[in-house]
mmCIF file of C-alpha atoms in Angstrom:
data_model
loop_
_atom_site.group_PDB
_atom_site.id
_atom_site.type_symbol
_atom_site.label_atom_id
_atom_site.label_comp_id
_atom_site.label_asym_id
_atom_site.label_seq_id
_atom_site.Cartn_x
_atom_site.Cartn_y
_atom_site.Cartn_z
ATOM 1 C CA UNK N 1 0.000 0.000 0.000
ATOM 2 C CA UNK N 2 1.490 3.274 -0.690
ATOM 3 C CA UNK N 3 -0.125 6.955 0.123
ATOM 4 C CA UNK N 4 -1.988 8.988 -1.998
ATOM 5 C CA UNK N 5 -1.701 12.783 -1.885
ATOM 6 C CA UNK N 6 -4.790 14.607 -0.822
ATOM 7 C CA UNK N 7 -6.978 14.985 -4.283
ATOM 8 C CA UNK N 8 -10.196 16.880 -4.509
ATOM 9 C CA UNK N 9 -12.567 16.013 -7.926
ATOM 10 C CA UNK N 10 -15.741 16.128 -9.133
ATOM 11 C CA UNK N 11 -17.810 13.521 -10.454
ATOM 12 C CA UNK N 12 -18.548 14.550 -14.553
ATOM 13 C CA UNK N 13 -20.365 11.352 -15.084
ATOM 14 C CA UNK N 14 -21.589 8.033 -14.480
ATOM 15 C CA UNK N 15 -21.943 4.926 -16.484
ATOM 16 C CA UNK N 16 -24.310 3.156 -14.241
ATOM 17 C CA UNK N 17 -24.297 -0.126 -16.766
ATOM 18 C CA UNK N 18 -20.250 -0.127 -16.858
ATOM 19 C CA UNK N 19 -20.150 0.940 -13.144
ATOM 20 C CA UNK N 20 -17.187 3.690 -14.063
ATOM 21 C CA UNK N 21 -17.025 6.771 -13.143
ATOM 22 C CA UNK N 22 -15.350 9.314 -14.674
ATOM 23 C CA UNK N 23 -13.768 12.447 -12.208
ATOM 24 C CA UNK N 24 -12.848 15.724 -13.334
ATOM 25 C CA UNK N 25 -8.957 15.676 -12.079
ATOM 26 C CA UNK N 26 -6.088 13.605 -14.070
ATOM 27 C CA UNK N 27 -1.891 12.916 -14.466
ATOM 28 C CA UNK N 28 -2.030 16.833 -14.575
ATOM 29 C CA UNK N 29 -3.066 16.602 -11.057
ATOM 30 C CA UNK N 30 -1.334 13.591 -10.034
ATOM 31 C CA UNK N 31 -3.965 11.009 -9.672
ATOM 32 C CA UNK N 32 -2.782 7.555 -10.909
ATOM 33 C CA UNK N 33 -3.867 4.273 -11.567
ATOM 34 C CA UNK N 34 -5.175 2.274 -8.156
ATOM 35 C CA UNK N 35 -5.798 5.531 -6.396
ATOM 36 C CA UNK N 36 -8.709 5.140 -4.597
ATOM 37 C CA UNK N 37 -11.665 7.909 -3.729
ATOM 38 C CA UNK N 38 -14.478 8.550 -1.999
ATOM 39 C CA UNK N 39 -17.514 9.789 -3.408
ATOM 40 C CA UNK N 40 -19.883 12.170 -0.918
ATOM 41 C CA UNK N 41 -22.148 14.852 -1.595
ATOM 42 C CA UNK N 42 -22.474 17.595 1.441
ATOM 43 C CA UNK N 43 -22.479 15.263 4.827
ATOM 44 C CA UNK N 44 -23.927 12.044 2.727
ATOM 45 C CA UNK N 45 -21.326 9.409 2.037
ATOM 46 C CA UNK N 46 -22.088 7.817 -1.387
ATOM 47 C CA UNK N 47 -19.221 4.934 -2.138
ATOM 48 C CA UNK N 48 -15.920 4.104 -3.442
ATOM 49 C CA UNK N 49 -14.117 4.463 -6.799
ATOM 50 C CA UNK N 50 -10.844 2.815 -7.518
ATOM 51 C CA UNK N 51 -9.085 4.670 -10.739
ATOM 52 C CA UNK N 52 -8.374 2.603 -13.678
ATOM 53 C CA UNK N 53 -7.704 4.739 -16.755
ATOM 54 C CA UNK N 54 -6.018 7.921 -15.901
ATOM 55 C CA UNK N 55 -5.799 10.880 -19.053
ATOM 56 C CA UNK N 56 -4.092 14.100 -18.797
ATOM 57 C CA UNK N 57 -7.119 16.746 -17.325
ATOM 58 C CA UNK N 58 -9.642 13.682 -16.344
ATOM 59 C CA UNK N 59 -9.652 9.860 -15.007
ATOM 60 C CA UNK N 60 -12.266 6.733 -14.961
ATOM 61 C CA UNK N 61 -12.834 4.069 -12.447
ATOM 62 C CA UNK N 62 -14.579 1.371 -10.705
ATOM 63 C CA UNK N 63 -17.515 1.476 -8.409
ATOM 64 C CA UNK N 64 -16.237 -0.939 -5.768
ATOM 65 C CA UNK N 65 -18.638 0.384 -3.238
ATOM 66 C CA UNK N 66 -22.222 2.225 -3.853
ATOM 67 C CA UNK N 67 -24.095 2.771 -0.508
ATOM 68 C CA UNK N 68 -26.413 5.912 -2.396
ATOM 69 C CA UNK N 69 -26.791 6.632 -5.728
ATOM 70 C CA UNK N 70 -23.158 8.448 -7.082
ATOM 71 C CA UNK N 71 -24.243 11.123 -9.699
ATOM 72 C CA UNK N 72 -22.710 14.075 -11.762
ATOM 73 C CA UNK N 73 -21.467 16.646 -9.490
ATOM 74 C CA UNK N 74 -20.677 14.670 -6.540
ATOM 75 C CA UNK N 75 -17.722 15.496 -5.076
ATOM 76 C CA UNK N 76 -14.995 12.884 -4.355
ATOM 77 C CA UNK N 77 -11.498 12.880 -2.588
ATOM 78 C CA UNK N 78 -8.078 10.654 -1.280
ATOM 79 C CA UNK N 79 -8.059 12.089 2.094
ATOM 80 C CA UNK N 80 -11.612 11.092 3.953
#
């Protein structure tokens, strides 16, 4: 296991049928590959997203945990 830097990102979209997400922040902004996130939206927790596919401005991942509905505009981040 090794640390991940403190990353804030916003949720651009959701492919419920694929379960990926896709997040707003990318190698530009040092998020790599295995980095994982949590989704929330104000106080409500909403899941997990481990990154798979990392571009230069934006990044897509895995669902590995949905406990409420993760939608565009949620916000996410490596430092709970």
């Amino acid at each position: 296991i090794y640390s991940q830097p403190a990353i804030e990102a916003l949720v651009l979209d959701v492919k419920k049928d694929l379960k990926l997400v896709i997040l707003n922040k990318g190698k530009k902004d040092e998020v790599k590959a295995g980095y994982v996130f949590d989704i929330y939206r104000g106080s409500q927790y909403k899941g997990q997203v481990r990154i798979t596919d990392v571009q230069e401005g934006m990044s897509s991942g895995l669902i590995l945990r949905e406990m409420n509905a993760i939608g565009r505009g949620d916000s996410a981040t490596t430092s709970l």
